[in-house]
Amino acid sequence: MLKQVEVIDAGQAVSVHWEDGNSARFHAIWLRDNALDPETRAPGNGQRLITVLDIPENTLLNGAWIDDQGDLALQFAPDDKKVSFPANWLAQHIYDTDVQRSTGWTSSLSLSWDRTLGDALPTIDFDTAATNRASLCHWLADIRRYGIAVMRGVECKEGSVCDVAELFGYVRETNYGRLFEVRSEVDPVNLAYTNMGLQAHTDNPYRDPVPTLQLLACLENSVEGGESIIVDGFHAADILLKEAPADFDLLALYCTRFEFAGEASVKLQSRRPIIELAPDGELIGVRFNSRSAAAPVDIPYDQMTAWYAAYRRFAEIIERPELAISFKMMPGDLIVFDNTRTLHARTGFSGTGSRWLQGCYADKDALLSMLAAWEDQNAEAAE
Ligand code: NM2
Ligand code: OGA
Ligand code: ZN
């Protein structure tokens, strides 16, 4: 419910005060553009029917009131258009804040972690995930929060990994196939298909856009070694920012190159920074994969030594044992992780026995969409 509203700045904005003591200003042009009435938004699908060119350039407010429901009623000039805004919708869309965000900030929906998360990794059973939407969505929220979650009880058969991806999204097919077999091969196209240890990395940095989710399911693992390790790349980047801000800046400022050309007719290439920021400084991605790093050619000659020192320091942070969660995947276990944030590694393996994982890629947009829609529905149910 609203307590008081007043037109300010000669009609260019309205100042809104809620009963709970909150207050915020909204611009006339913003309100006109984001009006919720059926001339502005299609009632069925909610899509905007107008373009910015349909809004009079000299849009102002010539009146603001609190209506009978306690919501905001407005009248615009020059066309006398009248609309109203629910008080709680406005409260959810406040932009008049003085929050200062510093370089490397991350969404409030994500939480950084270190090895201690290993004792409390979010885990779900396949059967629960497949039959209980609320449990599934809590697990998806954990993936949004930590960039990693575990599933158990996955059937050890061809394609199960894709069935899991389809619980919340779509498999992203690549040159490696719809799914890929991770096991030691003769003449492998990729070092993942050997028994070598793999340093912590993000997958496919040579692809643009990169797959934003990776799923790995274990079908067999009776070898000596072959343990899985995961690291929060956002936490590692934050440590770099705190300990060596100039190094963080170098890895964010300059693009490096990634390439994969391990099979005939494939030459995937990208030009991206190791630490990716949005224009307002939000940390949005980490790309780190020594096996696929190509020769960097976009770093000026007089910055190259410093860039390599920064790259080394970041690599050292990623290797710190206090950041790493280690575990051994067993048949029926699956991990899903955010490939723009979480790095994964494995230790080498040998001796008798066999190790067989199946993996696939998927994208985060569908996962976040299912989760957000479910959260909306549940918020409405709770109201
Ligand atoms: N595989 C497992 O990104 C990489 O090249 C890591 C990817 C071959 C799909 C391995
Ligand atoms: C991969 C990979 C990890 C493993 O396939 O991309 O990193 O545990 N595999 O084999
Ligand atoms: Zn990998």
PDB file of N, CA and C and ligand atoms in Angstrom, residues 180-183 190 192-194 196 198-199 201-204 214 216 226-229 289 291 329 335 337 344-347 349 355 357 359 361, ligand 2:
ATOM      1  N   PHE A 180      28.888 -37.318 -24.670  1.00  0.00           N
ATOM      2  CA  PHE A 180      30.243 -37.798 -24.963  1.00  0.00           C
ATOM      3  C   PHE A 180      30.677 -38.796 -23.905  1.00  0.00           C
ATOM      4  N   GLU A 181      31.478 -39.745 -24.367  1.00  0.00           N
ATOM      5  CA  GLU A 181      31.992 -40.800 -23.490  1.00  0.00           C
ATOM      6  C   GLU A 181      33.329 -40.339 -22.953  1.00  0.00           C
ATOM      7  N   VAL A 182      33.457 -40.244 -21.647  1.00  0.00           N
ATOM      8  CA  VAL A 182      34.748 -39.875 -21.072  1.00  0.00           C
ATOM      9  C   VAL A 182      35.396 -41.155 -20.560  1.00  0.00           C
ATOM     10  N   ARG A 183      36.246 -41.747 -21.393  1.00  0.00           N
ATOM     11  CA  ARG A 183      37.029 -42.909 -20.965  1.00  0.00           C
ATOM     12  C   ARG A 183      38.303 -42.966 -21.796  1.00  0.00           C
ATOM     13  N   ASN A 190      40.762 -35.838 -27.793  1.00  0.00           N
ATOM     14  CA  ASN A 190      40.830 -34.850 -26.721  1.00  0.00           C
ATOM     15  C   ASN A 190      41.487 -35.512 -25.514  1.00  0.00           C
ATOM     16  N   ALA A 192      40.830 -35.337 -22.590  1.00  0.00           N
ATOM     17  CA  ALA A 192      39.847 -35.838 -21.625  1.00  0.00           C
ATOM     18  C   ALA A 192      39.664 -37.350 -21.789  1.00  0.00           C
ATOM     19  N   TYR A 193      39.927 -37.839 -23.024  1.00  0.00           N
ATOM     20  CA  TYR A 193      39.698 -39.257 -23.320  1.00  0.00           C
ATOM     21  C   TYR A 193      40.970 -40.082 -23.125  1.00  0.00           C
ATOM     22  N   THR A 194      41.706 -39.762 -22.068  1.00  0.00           N
ATOM     23  CA  THR A 194      42.917 -40.510 -21.700  1.00  0.00           C
ATOM     24  C   THR A 194      42.810 -40.804 -20.203  1.00  0.00           C
ATOM     25  N   MET A 196      45.052 -39.432 -18.216  1.00  0.00           N
ATOM     26  CA  MET A 196      45.844 -38.345 -17.633  1.00  0.00           C
ATOM     27  C   MET A 196      45.016 -37.554 -16.617  1.00  0.00           C
ATOM     28  N   LEU A 198      43.648 -34.098 -15.262  1.00  0.00           N
ATOM     29  CA  LEU A 198      43.295 -32.861 -15.967  1.00  0.00           C
ATOM     30  C   LEU A 198      43.291 -31.728 -14.950  1.00  0.00           C
ATOM     31  N   GLN A 199      44.084 -30.706 -15.210  1.00  0.00           N
ATOM     32  CA  GLN A 199      44.125 -29.529 -14.334  1.00  0.00           C
ATOM     33  C   GLN A 199      42.736 -28.880 -14.306  1.00  0.00           C
ATOM     34  N   HIS A 201      39.731 -26.751 -14.907  1.00  0.00           N
ATOM     35  CA  HIS A 201      39.447 -26.032 -16.156  1.00  0.00           C
ATOM     36  C   HIS A 201      37.959 -25.804 -16.323  1.00  0.00           C
ATOM     37  N   THR A 202      37.634 -24.900 -17.212  1.00  0.00           N
ATOM     38  CA  THR A 202      36.268 -24.814 -17.715  1.00  0.00           C
ATOM     39  C   THR A 202      36.283 -25.462 -19.096  1.00  0.00           C
ATOM     40  N   ASP A 203      35.167 -26.048 -19.499  1.00  0.00           N
ATOM     41  CA  ASP A 203      35.132 -26.743 -20.781  1.00  0.00           C
ATOM     42  C   ASP A 203      34.867 -25.785 -21.933  1.00  0.00           C
ATOM     43  N   ASN A 204      35.420 -26.179 -23.064  1.00  0.00           N
ATOM     44  CA  ASN A 204      35.075 -25.539 -24.343  1.00  0.00           C
ATOM     45  C   ASN A 204      35.187 -24.013 -24.376  1.00  0.00           C
ATOM     46  N   GLN A 214      27.474 -28.047 -17.642  1.00  0.00           N
ATOM     47  CA  GLN A 214      27.992 -29.362 -18.004  1.00  0.00           C
ATOM     48  C   GLN A 214      27.455 -30.389 -17.018  1.00  0.00           C
ATOM     49  N   LEU A 216      28.064 -34.460 -15.855  1.00  0.00           N
ATOM     50  CA  LEU A 216      28.918 -35.651 -15.959  1.00  0.00           C
ATOM     51  C   LEU A 216      28.298 -36.740 -15.098  1.00  0.00           C
ATOM     52  N   GLY A 226      41.526 -41.183 -10.441  1.00  0.00           N
ATOM     53  CA  GLY A 226      40.288 -40.805 -11.137  1.00  0.00           C
ATOM     54  C   GLY A 226      39.313 -40.073 -10.241  1.00  0.00           C
ATOM     55  N   GLU A 227      39.856 -39.285  -9.302  1.00  0.00           N
ATOM     56  CA  GLU A 227      38.988 -38.504  -8.404  1.00  0.00           C
ATOM     57  C   GLU A 227      38.574 -37.193  -9.075  1.00  0.00           C
ATOM     58  N   SER A 228      37.438 -36.681  -8.668  1.00  0.00           N
ATOM     59  CA  SER A 228      36.932 -35.423  -9.218  1.00  0.00           C
ATOM     60  C   SER A 228      37.234 -34.278  -8.267  1.00  0.00           C
ATOM     61  N   ILE A 229      37.530 -33.136  -8.837  1.00  0.00           N
ATOM     62  CA  ILE A 229      37.825 -31.936  -8.048  1.00  0.00           C
ATOM     63  C   ILE A 229      37.034 -30.788  -8.659  1.00  0.00           C
ATOM     64  N   ASN A 289      41.523 -22.904 -19.297  1.00  0.00           N
ATOM     65  CA  ASN A 289      41.744 -24.243 -19.813  1.00  0.00           C
ATOM     66  C   ASN A 289      43.084 -24.266 -20.531  1.00  0.00           C
ATOM     67  N   ARG A 291      44.824 -26.648 -21.745  1.00  0.00           N
ATOM     68  CA  ARG A 291      44.939 -27.513 -22.925  1.00  0.00           C
ATOM     69  C   ARG A 291      44.440 -26.822 -24.176  1.00  0.00           C
ATOM     70  N   MET A 329      33.630 -39.998  -7.859  1.00  0.00           N
ATOM     71  CA  MET A 329      32.295 -40.311  -8.378  1.00  0.00           C
ATOM     72  C   MET A 329      32.154 -41.817  -8.473  1.00  0.00           C
ATOM     73  N   ILE A 335      27.233 -35.119 -11.581  1.00  0.00           N
ATOM     74  CA  ILE A 335      27.394 -33.729 -11.156  1.00  0.00           C
ATOM     75  C   ILE A 335      26.940 -32.818 -12.288  1.00  0.00           C
ATOM     76  N   PHE A 337      27.279 -28.675 -13.261  1.00  0.00           N
ATOM     77  CA  PHE A 337      27.931 -27.449 -12.816  1.00  0.00           C
ATOM     78  C   PHE A 337      27.867 -26.357 -13.870  1.00  0.00           C
ATOM     79  N   HIS A 344      36.506 -27.647 -13.085  1.00  0.00           N
ATOM     80  CA  HIS A 344      36.546 -29.045 -12.668  1.00  0.00           C
ATOM     81  C   HIS A 344      37.876 -29.659 -13.087  1.00  0.00           C
ATOM     82  N   ALA A 345      38.267 -30.675 -12.351  1.00  0.00           N
ATOM     83  CA  ALA A 345      39.546 -31.343 -12.595  1.00  0.00           C
ATOM     84  C   ALA A 345      39.362 -32.818 -12.285  1.00  0.00           C
ATOM     85  N   ARG A 346      40.329 -33.622 -12.703  1.00  0.00           N
ATOM     86  CA  ARG A 346      40.343 -35.021 -12.236  1.00  0.00           C
ATOM     87  C   ARG A 346      41.797 -35.417 -12.038  1.00  0.00           C
ATOM     88  N   THR A 347      41.986 -36.346 -11.136  1.00  0.00           N
ATOM     89  CA  THR A 347      43.330 -36.874 -10.951  1.00  0.00           C
ATOM     90  C   THR A 347      43.529 -38.004 -11.961  1.00  0.00           C
ATOM     91  N   PHE A 349      44.578 -41.677 -13.516  1.00  0.00           N
ATOM     92  CA  PHE A 349      44.212 -42.999 -13.013  1.00  0.00           C
ATOM     93  C   PHE A 349      44.968 -44.074 -13.790  1.00  0.00           C
ATOM     94  N   ARG A 355      37.179 -46.821 -15.831  1.00  0.00           N
ATOM     95  CA  ARG A 355      36.535 -45.561 -15.476  1.00  0.00           C
ATOM     96  C   ARG A 355      35.768 -45.093 -16.698  1.00  0.00           C
ATOM     97  N   LEU A 357      32.706 -42.261 -17.728  1.00  0.00           N
ATOM     98  CA  LEU A 357      31.719 -41.209 -17.470  1.00  0.00           C
ATOM     99  C   LEU A 357      31.011 -40.895 -18.781  1.00  0.00           C
ATOM    100  N   GLY A 359      29.057 -37.535 -20.461  1.00  0.00           N
ATOM    101  CA  GLY A 359      28.805 -36.117 -20.220  1.00  0.00           C
ATOM    102  C   GLY A 359      27.930 -35.521 -21.298  1.00  0.00           C
ATOM    103  N   TYR A 361      26.434 -31.291 -22.509  1.00  0.00           N
ATOM    104  CA  TYR A 361      26.306 -29.869 -22.207  1.00  0.00           C
ATOM    105  C   TYR A 361      24.839 -29.481 -22.261  1.00  0.00           C
TER     106      TYR A 361
HETATM  107  C1  OGA B   2      35.769 -33.521 -19.198  1.00  0.00           C
HETATM  108  C2  OGA B   2      36.456 -33.669 -17.954  1.00  0.00           C
HETATM  109  C3  OGA B   2      36.557 -34.975 -16.017  1.00  0.00           C
HETATM  110  C4  OGA B   2      36.663 -36.397 -15.577  1.00  0.00           C
HETATM  111  O1  OGA B   2      35.347 -34.550 -19.733  1.00  0.00           O
HETATM  112  O2  OGA B   2      35.603 -32.385 -19.645  1.00  0.00           O
HETATM  113  O3  OGA B   2      36.997 -32.720 -17.476  1.00  0.00           O
HETATM  114  O4  OGA B   2      36.408 -36.592 -14.404  1.00  0.00           O
HETATM  115  N1  OGA B   2      36.387 -34.876 -17.385  1.00  0.00           N
HETATM  116  O5  OGA B   2      37.018 -37.249 -16.367  1.00  0.00           O
END
